[in-house]
Amino acid sequence: EVQLQASGGGLVQAGGSLRLSCAASGFTFDDYAIGWFRQASGKEREEVSCLSSSDGSAYYADSVKGRFTISSDNAKNTVYLQMTSLKPEDTAVYFCEARGRTWFATTHEEYDYWGQGTQVTVSS
């Protein structure tokens, strides 16, 4: 059974940092691309950052470029999202998603699995 468990969210002041973790199980980690998506209240889910397992290439949405960093620890089947210089507009539920391809995609519809998500709230 594929499982993705996102954690590490919380309440932080603007300008602060958080590190999200995505623990994956039930599939061969090296065969899947992982993406971080977020969904703010009343809005559609949007891409944040994605990582290919084939070559380690990463994608960042313009809104987070230069502030967020995606990385993986294959030995732990875990993907991280380091978030710095957080802004109130980063407030959302963050989801990690897995795609049964080794190269990333940037739309939620192209991912096969996702977990419950973790809430990130940035106060001004």
mmCIF file of C-alpha atoms in Angstrom:
data_model
loop_
_atom_site.group_PDB
_atom_site.id
_atom_site.type_symbol
_atom_site.label_atom_id
_atom_site.label_comp_id
_atom_site.label_asym_id
_atom_site.label_seq_id
_atom_site.Cartn_x
_atom_site.Cartn_y
_atom_site.Cartn_z
ATOM 1 C CA GLU A 1 0.000 0.000 0.000
ATOM 2 C CA VAL A 2 1.405 3.367 -1.040
ATOM 3 C CA GLN A 3 1.553 5.851 1.803
ATOM 4 C CA LEU A 4 2.782 9.421 1.902
ATOM 5 C CA GLN A 5 2.932 11.193 5.229
ATOM 6 C CA ALA A 6 3.656 14.900 5.261
ATOM 7 C CA SER A 7 4.774 16.523 8.505
ATOM 8 C CA GLY A 8 6.590 19.548 9.836
ATOM 9 C CA GLY A 9 3.972 22.211 9.353
ATOM 10 C CA GLY A 10 3.062 24.752 11.984
ATOM 11 C CA LEU A 11 2.582 28.395 12.823
ATOM 12 C CA VAL A 12 5.460 30.723 12.048
ATOM 13 C CA GLN A 13 5.940 34.459 11.743
ATOM 14 C CA ALA A 14 6.635 36.078 8.409
ATOM 15 C CA GLY A 15 10.309 35.772 7.573
ATOM 16 C CA GLY A 16 10.615 32.506 9.470
ATOM 17 C CA SER A 17 11.481 29.014 8.285
ATOM 18 C CA LEU A 18 10.020 25.540 8.370
ATOM 19 C CA ARG A 19 11.141 22.197 7.031
ATOM 20 C CA LEU A 20 8.492 19.834 5.772
ATOM 21 C CA SER A 21 9.096 16.104 5.502
ATOM 22 C CA CYS A 22 7.373 13.547 3.327
ATOM 23 C CA ALA A 23 7.851 9.955 4.449
ATOM 24 C CA ALA A 24 7.016 7.509 1.672
ATOM 25 C CA SER A 25 6.354 3.792 1.845
ATOM 26 C CA GLY A 26 4.835 1.027 -0.249
ATOM 27 C CA PHE A 27 6.713 1.718 -3.448
ATOM 28 C CA THR A 28 10.221 1.795 -4.848
ATOM 29 C CA PHE A 29 11.274 5.320 -4.030
ATOM 30 C CA ASP A 30 13.789 5.597 -6.870
ATOM 31 C CA ASP A 31 11.066 4.897 -9.471
ATOM 32 C CA TYR A 32 8.835 7.801 -8.528
ATOM 33 C CA ALA A 33 8.955 11.559 -8.884
ATOM 34 C CA ILE A 34 7.780 13.508 -5.850
ATOM 35 C CA GLY A 35 6.048 16.841 -5.807
ATOM 36 C CA TRP A 36 5.019 19.282 -3.126
ATOM 37 C CA PHE A 37 1.702 21.001 -3.694
ATOM 38 C CA ARG A 38 -0.315 23.357 -1.544
ATOM 39 C CA GLN A 39 -3.906 24.363 -1.220
ATOM 40 C CA ALA A 40 -4.997 27.537 0.469
ATOM 41 C CA SER A 41 -8.511 27.908 1.805
ATOM 42 C CA GLY A 42 -10.940 28.465 -1.058
ATOM 43 C CA LYS A 43 -8.310 28.005 -3.731
ATOM 44 C CA GLU A 44 -7.219 25.234 -6.037
ATOM 45 C CA ARG A 45 -4.233 23.046 -5.318
ATOM 46 C CA GLU A 46 -1.101 24.481 -6.855
ATOM 47 C CA GLU A 47 2.372 23.176 -7.469
ATOM 48 C CA VAL A 48 5.180 24.311 -5.217
ATOM 49 C CA SER A 49 8.211 22.185 -6.011
ATOM 50 C CA CYS A 50 8.871 18.859 -7.718
ATOM 51 C CA LEU A 51 11.810 16.493 -7.894
ATOM 52 C CA SER A 52 12.741 13.941 -10.515
ATOM 53 C CA SER A 53 14.277 10.704 -9.316
ATOM 54 C CA SER A 54 15.908 10.057 -12.695
ATOM 55 C CA ASP A 55 18.406 12.901 -12.569
ATOM 56 C CA GLY A 56 17.612 14.869 -9.439
ATOM 57 C CA SER A 57 16.330 17.841 -11.400
ATOM 58 C CA ALA A 58 13.997 20.120 -9.491
ATOM 59 C CA TYR A 59 11.232 22.530 -10.328
ATOM 60 C CA TYR A 60 10.112 25.521 -8.294
ATOM 61 C CA ALA A 61 7.059 27.666 -8.768
ATOM 62 C CA ASP A 62 7.965 31.307 -9.368
ATOM 63 C CA SER A 63 6.314 32.251 -6.099
ATOM 64 C CA VAL A 64 8.767 30.176 -4.051
ATOM 65 C CA LYS A 65 11.898 30.272 -6.176
ATOM 66 C CA GLY A 66 14.903 31.331 -4.145
ATOM 67 C CA ARG A 67 13.111 30.691 -0.857
ATOM 68 C CA PHE A 68 12.239 26.979 -0.912
ATOM 69 C CA THR A 69 14.523 24.006 -1.506
ATOM 70 C CA ILE A 70 13.461 20.450 -2.239
ATOM 71 C CA SER A 71 15.727 17.525 -1.413
ATOM 72 C CA SER A 72 15.541 13.816 -0.811
ATOM 73 C CA ASP A 73 17.135 11.178 1.373
ATOM 74 C CA ASN A 74 16.646 7.968 -0.571
ATOM 75 C CA ALA A 75 17.964 5.841 2.270
ATOM 76 C CA LYS A 76 15.091 7.115 4.392
ATOM 77 C CA ASN A 77 12.498 7.263 1.576
ATOM 78 C CA THR A 78 11.914 10.854 2.571
ATOM 79 C CA VAL A 79 11.621 14.094 0.634
ATOM 80 C CA TYR A 80 12.048 17.452 2.329
ATOM 81 C CA LEU A 81 10.913 20.956 1.576
ATOM 82 C CA GLN A 82 13.007 23.597 3.292
ATOM 83 C CA MET A 83 11.035 26.818 3.391
ATOM 84 C CA THR A 84 12.670 30.107 4.294
ATOM 85 C CA SER A 85 11.611 33.762 4.226
ATOM 86 C CA LEU A 86 8.045 32.637 4.641
ATOM 87 C CA LYS A 87 5.249 35.016 3.698
ATOM 88 C CA PRO A 88 1.598 35.114 4.772
ATOM 89 C CA GLU A 89 0.648 34.074 1.237
ATOM 90 C CA ASP A 90 2.481 30.781 1.804
ATOM 91 C CA THR A 91 -0.259 29.826 4.252
ATOM 92 C CA ALA A 92 -1.867 26.599 3.018
ATOM 93 C CA VAL A 93 -2.114 22.874 3.538
ATOM 94 C CA TYR A 94 0.954 21.315 1.957
ATOM 95 C CA PHE A 95 0.731 17.911 0.325
ATOM 96 C CA CYS A 96 3.432 15.618 -0.969
ATOM 97 C CA GLU A 97 2.501 13.576 -3.999
ATOM 98 C CA ALA A 98 4.094 10.698 -5.869
ATOM 99 C CA ARG A 99 4.040 10.033 -9.572
ATOM 100 C CA GLY A 100 4.801 6.665 -11.130
ATOM 101 C CA ARG A 101 7.398 8.168 -13.441
ATOM 102 C CA THR A 102 10.965 9.134 -12.711
ATOM 103 C CA TRP A 103 10.575 12.652 -14.115
ATOM 104 C CA PHE A 104 8.474 15.275 -12.435
ATOM 105 C CA ALA A 105 5.267 16.875 -13.605
ATOM 106 C CA THR A 106 3.896 20.195 -12.420
ATOM 107 C CA THR A 107 0.190 19.565 -12.211
ATOM 108 C CA HIS A 108 -1.651 17.724 -9.461
ATOM 109 C CA GLU A 109 -3.579 15.696 -12.058
ATOM 110 C CA GLU A 110 -0.379 13.988 -13.190
ATOM 111 C CA TYR A 111 0.343 12.502 -9.766
ATOM 112 C CA ASP A 112 -0.940 9.154 -8.615
ATOM 113 C CA TYR A 113 -0.738 9.264 -4.833
ATOM 114 C CA TRP A 114 -0.873 11.863 -2.069
ATOM 115 C CA GLY A 115 -1.303 11.926 1.677
ATOM 116 C CA GLN A 116 -3.173 13.979 4.235
ATOM 117 C CA GLY A 117 -1.120 17.148 4.107
ATOM 118 C CA THR A 118 0.333 19.385 6.780
ATOM 119 C CA GLN A 119 -0.882 22.871 7.662
ATOM 120 C CA VAL A 120 1.489 25.805 7.315
ATOM 121 C CA THR A 121 0.324 29.122 8.724
ATOM 122 C CA VAL A 122 2.431 32.254 8.349
ATOM 123 C CA SER A 123 1.409 35.232 10.438
ATOM 124 C CA SER A 124 2.197 38.797 9.442
#
